[in-house]
XYZ file of N, CA and C in Angstrom:
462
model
N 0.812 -1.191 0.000
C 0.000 0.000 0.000
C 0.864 1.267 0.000
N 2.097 1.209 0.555
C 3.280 2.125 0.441
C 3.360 2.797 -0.683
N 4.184 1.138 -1.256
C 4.164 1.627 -2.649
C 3.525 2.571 -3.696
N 2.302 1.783 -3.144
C 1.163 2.243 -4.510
C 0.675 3.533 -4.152
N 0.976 4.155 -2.967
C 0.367 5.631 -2.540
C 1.731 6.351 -2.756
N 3.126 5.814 -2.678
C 4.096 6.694 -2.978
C 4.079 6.957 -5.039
N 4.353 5.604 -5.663
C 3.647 5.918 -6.946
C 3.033 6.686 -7.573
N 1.688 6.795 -6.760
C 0.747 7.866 -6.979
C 0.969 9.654 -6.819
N 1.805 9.328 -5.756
C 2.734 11.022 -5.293
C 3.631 11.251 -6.794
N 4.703 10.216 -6.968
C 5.415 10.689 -7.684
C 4.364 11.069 -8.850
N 3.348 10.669 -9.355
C 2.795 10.489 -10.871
C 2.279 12.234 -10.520
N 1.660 12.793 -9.626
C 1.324 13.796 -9.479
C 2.126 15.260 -9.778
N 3.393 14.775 -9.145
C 4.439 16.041 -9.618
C 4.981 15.805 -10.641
N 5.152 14.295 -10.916
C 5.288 14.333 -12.966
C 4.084 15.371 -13.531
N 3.238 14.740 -13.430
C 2.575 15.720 -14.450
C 1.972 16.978 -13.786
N 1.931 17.205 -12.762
C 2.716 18.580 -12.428
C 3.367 19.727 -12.946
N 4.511 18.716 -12.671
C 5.776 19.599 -13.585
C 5.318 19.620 -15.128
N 4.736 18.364 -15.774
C 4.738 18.751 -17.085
C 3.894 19.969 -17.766
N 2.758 20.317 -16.473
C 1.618 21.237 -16.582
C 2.542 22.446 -16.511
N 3.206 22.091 -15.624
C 4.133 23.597 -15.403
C 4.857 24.250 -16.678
N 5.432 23.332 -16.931
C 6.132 23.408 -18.252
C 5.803 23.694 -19.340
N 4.548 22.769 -19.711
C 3.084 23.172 -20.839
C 2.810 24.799 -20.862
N 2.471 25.293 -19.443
C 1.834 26.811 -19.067
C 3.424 28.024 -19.439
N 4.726 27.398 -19.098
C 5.554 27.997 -19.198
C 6.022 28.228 -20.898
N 5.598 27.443 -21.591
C 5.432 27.198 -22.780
C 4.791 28.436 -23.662
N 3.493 28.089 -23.514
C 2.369 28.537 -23.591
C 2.694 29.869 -23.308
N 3.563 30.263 -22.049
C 3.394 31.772 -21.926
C 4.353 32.501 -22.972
N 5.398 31.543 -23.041
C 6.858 31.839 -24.509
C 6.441 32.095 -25.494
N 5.173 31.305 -26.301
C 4.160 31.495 -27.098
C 3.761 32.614 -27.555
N 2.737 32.978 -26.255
C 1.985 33.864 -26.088
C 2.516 35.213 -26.310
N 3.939 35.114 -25.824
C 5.027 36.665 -25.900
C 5.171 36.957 -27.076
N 5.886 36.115 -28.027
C 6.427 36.170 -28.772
C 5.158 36.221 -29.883
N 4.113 35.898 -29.973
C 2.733 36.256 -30.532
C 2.679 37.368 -30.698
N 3.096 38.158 -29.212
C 2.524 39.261 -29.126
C 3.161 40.520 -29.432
N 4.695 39.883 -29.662
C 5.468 40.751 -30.271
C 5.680 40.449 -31.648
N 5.053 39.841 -32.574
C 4.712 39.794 -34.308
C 3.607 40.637 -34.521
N 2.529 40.488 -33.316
C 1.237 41.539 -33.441
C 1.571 43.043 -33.414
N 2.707 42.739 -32.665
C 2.855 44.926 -32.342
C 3.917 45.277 -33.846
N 4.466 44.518 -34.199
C 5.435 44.696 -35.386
C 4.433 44.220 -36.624
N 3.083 44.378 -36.774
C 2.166 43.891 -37.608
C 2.914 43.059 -38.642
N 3.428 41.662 -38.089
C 4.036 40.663 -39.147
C 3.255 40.203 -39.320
N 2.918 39.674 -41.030
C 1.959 39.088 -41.677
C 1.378 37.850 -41.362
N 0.592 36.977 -41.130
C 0.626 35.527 -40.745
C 0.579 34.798 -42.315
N 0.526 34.943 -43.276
C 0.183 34.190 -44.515
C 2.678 34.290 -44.401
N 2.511 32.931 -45.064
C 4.261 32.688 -45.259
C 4.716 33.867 -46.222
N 4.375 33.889 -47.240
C 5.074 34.734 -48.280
C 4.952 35.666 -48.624
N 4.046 36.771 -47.642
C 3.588 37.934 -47.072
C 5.208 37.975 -46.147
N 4.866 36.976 -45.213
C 6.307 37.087 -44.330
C 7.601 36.914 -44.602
N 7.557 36.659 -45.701
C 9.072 37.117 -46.863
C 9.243 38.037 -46.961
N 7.945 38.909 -47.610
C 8.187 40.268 -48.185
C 8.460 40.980 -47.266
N 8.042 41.228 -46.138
C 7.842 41.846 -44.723
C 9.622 41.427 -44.160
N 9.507 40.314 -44.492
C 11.362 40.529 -43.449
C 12.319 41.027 -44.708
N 11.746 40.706 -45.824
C 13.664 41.814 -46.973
C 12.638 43.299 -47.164
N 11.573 43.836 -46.590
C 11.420 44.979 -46.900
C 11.626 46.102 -45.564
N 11.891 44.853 -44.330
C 12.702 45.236 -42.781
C 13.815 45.623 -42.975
N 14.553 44.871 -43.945
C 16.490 44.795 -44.076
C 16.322 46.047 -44.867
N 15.414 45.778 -46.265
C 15.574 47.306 -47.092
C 15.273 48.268 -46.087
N 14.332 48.516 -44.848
C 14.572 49.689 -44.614
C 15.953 49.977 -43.511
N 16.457 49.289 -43.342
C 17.681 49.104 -42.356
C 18.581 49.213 -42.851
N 18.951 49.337 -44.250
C 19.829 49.377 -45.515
C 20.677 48.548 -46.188
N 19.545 47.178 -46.108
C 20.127 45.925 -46.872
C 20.005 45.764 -48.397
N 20.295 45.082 -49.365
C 19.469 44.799 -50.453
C 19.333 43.723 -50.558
N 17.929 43.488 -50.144
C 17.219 42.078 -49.789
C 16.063 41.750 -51.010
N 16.306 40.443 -51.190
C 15.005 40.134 -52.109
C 14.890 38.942 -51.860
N 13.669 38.718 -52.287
C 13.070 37.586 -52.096
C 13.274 36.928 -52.928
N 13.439 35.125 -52.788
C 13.763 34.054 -53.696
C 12.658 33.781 -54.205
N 12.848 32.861 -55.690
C 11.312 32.489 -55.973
C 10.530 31.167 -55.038
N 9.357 31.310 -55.245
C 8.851 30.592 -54.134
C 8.875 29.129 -54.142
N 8.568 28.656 -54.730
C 8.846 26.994 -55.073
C 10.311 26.540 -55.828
N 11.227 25.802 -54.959
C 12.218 25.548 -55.781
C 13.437 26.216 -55.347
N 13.200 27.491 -53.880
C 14.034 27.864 -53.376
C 15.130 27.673 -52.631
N 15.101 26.573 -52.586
C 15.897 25.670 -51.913
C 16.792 25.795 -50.667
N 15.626 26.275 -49.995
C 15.962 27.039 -48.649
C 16.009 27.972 -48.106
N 16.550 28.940 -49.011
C 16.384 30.114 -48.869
C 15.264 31.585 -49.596
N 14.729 31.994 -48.453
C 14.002 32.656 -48.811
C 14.198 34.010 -49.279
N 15.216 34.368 -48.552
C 15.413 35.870 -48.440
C 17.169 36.182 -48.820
N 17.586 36.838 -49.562
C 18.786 37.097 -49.864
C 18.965 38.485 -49.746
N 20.065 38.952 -48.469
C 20.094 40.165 -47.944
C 22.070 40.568 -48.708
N 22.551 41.813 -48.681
C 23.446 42.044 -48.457
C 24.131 43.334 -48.415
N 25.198 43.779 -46.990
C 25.052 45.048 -46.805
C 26.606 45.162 -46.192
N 26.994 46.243 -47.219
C 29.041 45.923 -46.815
C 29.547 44.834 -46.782
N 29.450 44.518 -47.968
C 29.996 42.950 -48.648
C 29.553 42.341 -48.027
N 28.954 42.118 -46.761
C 27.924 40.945 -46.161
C 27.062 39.922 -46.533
N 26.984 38.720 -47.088
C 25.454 38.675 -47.544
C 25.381 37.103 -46.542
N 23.464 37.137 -46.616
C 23.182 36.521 -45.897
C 22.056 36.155 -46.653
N 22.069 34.569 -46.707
C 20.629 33.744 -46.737
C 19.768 33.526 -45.610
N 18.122 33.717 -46.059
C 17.420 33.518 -44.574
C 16.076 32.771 -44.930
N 16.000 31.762 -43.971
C 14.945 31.027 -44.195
C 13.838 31.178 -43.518
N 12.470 31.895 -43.972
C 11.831 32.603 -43.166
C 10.530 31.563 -42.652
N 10.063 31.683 -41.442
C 9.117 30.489 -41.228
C 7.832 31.259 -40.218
N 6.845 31.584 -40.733
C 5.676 32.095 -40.108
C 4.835 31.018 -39.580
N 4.845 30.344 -38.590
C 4.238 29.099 -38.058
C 3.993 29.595 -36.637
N 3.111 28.210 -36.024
C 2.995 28.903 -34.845
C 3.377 28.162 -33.380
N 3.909 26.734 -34.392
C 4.746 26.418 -33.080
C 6.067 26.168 -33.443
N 7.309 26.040 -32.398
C 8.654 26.261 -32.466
C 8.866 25.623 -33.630
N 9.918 26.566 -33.954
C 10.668 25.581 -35.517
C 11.127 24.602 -35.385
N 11.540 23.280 -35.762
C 12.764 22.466 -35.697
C 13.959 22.727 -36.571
N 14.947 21.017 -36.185
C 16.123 21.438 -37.262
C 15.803 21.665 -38.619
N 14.744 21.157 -39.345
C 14.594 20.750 -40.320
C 14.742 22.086 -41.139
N 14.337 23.580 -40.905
C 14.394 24.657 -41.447
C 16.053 25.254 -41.287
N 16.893 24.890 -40.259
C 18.192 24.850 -39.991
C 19.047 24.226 -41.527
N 18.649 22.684 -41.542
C 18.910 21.662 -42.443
C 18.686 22.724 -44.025
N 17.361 22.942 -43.993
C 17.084 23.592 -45.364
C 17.821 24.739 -45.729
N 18.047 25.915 -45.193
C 19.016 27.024 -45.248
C 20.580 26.780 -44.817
N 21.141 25.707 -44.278
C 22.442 25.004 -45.032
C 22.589 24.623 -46.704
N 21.213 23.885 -46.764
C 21.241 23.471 -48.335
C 21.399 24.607 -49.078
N 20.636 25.489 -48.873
C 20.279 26.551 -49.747
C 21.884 27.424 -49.995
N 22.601 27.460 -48.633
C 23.341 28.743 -48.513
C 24.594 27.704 -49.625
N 24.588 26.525 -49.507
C 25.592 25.500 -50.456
C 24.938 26.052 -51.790
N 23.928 25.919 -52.288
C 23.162 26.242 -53.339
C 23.592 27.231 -54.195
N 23.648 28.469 -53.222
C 23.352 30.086 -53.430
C 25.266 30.436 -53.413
N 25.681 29.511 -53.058
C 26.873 30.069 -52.169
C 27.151 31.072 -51.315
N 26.191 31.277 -50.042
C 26.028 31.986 -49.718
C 26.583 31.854 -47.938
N 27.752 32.692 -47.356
C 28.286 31.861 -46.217
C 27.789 32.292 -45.256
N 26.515 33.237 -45.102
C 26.363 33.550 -43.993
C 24.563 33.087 -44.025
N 24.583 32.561 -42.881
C 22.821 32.111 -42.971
C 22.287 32.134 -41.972
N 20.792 32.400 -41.966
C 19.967 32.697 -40.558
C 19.031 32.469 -40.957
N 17.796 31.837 -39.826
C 16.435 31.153 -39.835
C 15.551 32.125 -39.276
N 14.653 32.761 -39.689
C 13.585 33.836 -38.731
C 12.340 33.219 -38.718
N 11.904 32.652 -37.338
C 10.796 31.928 -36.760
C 9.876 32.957 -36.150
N 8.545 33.022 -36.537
C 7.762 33.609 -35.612
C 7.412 33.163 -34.117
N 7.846 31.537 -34.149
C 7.498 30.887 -32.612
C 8.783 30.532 -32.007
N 9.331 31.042 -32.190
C 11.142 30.106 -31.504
C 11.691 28.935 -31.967
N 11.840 28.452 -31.247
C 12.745 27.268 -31.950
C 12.865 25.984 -30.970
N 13.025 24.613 -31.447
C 13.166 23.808 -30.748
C 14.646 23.297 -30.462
N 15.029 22.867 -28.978
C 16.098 22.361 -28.984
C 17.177 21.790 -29.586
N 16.496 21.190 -30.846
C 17.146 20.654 -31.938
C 17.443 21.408 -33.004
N 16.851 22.581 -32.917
C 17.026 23.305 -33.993
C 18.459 24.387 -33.474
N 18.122 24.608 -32.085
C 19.279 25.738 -31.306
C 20.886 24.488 -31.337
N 20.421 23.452 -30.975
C 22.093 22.779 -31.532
C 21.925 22.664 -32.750
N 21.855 22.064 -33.684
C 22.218 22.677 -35.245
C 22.950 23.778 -35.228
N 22.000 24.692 -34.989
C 22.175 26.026 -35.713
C 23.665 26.541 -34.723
N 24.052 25.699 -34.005
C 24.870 26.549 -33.099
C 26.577 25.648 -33.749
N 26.064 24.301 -33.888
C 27.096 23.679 -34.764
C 27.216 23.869 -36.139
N 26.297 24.968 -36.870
C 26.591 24.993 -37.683
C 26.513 26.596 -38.402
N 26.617 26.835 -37.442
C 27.216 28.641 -37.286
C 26.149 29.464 -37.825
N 24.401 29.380 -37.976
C 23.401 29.598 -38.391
C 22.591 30.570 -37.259
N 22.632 31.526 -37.591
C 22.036 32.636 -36.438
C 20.354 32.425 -37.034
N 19.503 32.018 -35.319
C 18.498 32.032 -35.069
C 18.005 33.258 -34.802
N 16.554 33.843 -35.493
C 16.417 35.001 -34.813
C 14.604 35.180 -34.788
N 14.469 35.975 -33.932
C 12.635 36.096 -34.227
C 12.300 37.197 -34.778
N 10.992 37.917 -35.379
C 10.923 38.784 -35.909
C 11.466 39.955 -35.230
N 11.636 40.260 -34.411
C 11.822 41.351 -33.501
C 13.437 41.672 -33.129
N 14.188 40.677 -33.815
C 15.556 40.598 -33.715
C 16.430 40.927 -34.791
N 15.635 41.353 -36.201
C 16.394 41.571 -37.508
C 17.523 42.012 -37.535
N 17.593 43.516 -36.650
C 19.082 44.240 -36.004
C 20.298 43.399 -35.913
N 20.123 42.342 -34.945
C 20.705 41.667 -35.004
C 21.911 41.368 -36.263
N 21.394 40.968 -37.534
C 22.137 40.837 -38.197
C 23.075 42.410 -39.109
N 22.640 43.118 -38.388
C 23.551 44.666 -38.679
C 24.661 44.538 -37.362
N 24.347 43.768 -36.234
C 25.186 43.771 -35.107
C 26.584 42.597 -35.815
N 26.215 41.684 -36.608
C 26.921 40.641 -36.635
C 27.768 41.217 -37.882
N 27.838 42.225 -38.917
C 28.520 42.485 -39.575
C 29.439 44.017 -39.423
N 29.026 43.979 -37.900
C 29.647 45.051 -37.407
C 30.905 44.727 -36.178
N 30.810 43.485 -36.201
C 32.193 43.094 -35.241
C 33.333 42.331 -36.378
């Protein structure tokens, strides 16, 4: 009877914690929702192309958009003081995985293009943050574009 009432304890703060985690989730979500809403980013995908190389154009990139089928990863082709950068843009609404990491490697081999970055409207999954970290691929969310004016400035 020990047992089976200690069992029962542990099963409680398992899923507990997993509720916790779910809600902590959920609130990462919810932020980052809410900061695409105040930066009126498009929810349709290829709206959200145009919207992130017409961010860089006003930041003083020359960004354009790839064609849409057949792009082979890359969506967005930026470049500013010999800089250039492929970016694989992903308007979804839950975390990215590697798999968009995977695709903008292909692409930047493709394009020959050595500098590459993934822009997720929901973050990213664990698997996607190692990739991208072994494979020198800057993650960023809409609200972080700057970012890549910071990285061609060191």
């Amino acid at each position: 009877l020990i047992m089976l009432g200690m069992a029962a304890v542990i099963a409680i703060v398992v899923i507990k914690q997993e509720q916790e985690e779910g809600e902590l989730e959920q609130s990462k979500k919810a932020e980052i929702e809410r900061l695409a809403s105040q930066l009126n980013v498009p929810r349709d995908g290829h709206l959200f192309e145009q919207w992130v190389a017409q961010r860089l154009r006003n930041s003083g990139w020359d960004a354009k958009v790839t064609r849409g089928s057949g792009d082979q990863g890359v969506d967005v082709i930026c470049i500013k003081n010999g800089y250039q950068f492929g970016i694989q843009c992903k308007r979804v609404s839950k975390p990215v995985g590697n798999k968009a990491v995977q695709e903008v490697i292909s692409g930047g081999i493709f394009y020959d293009i050595p500098n590459l970055a993934v822009i997720s409207s929901a973050g990213y999954t664990s698997g996607a943050l190692e990739l991208a970290n072994k494979a020198n691929v800057t993650l960023l969310l809409p609200s972080e574009l700057s970012v890549l004016d910071d990285i061609i400035e060191q």
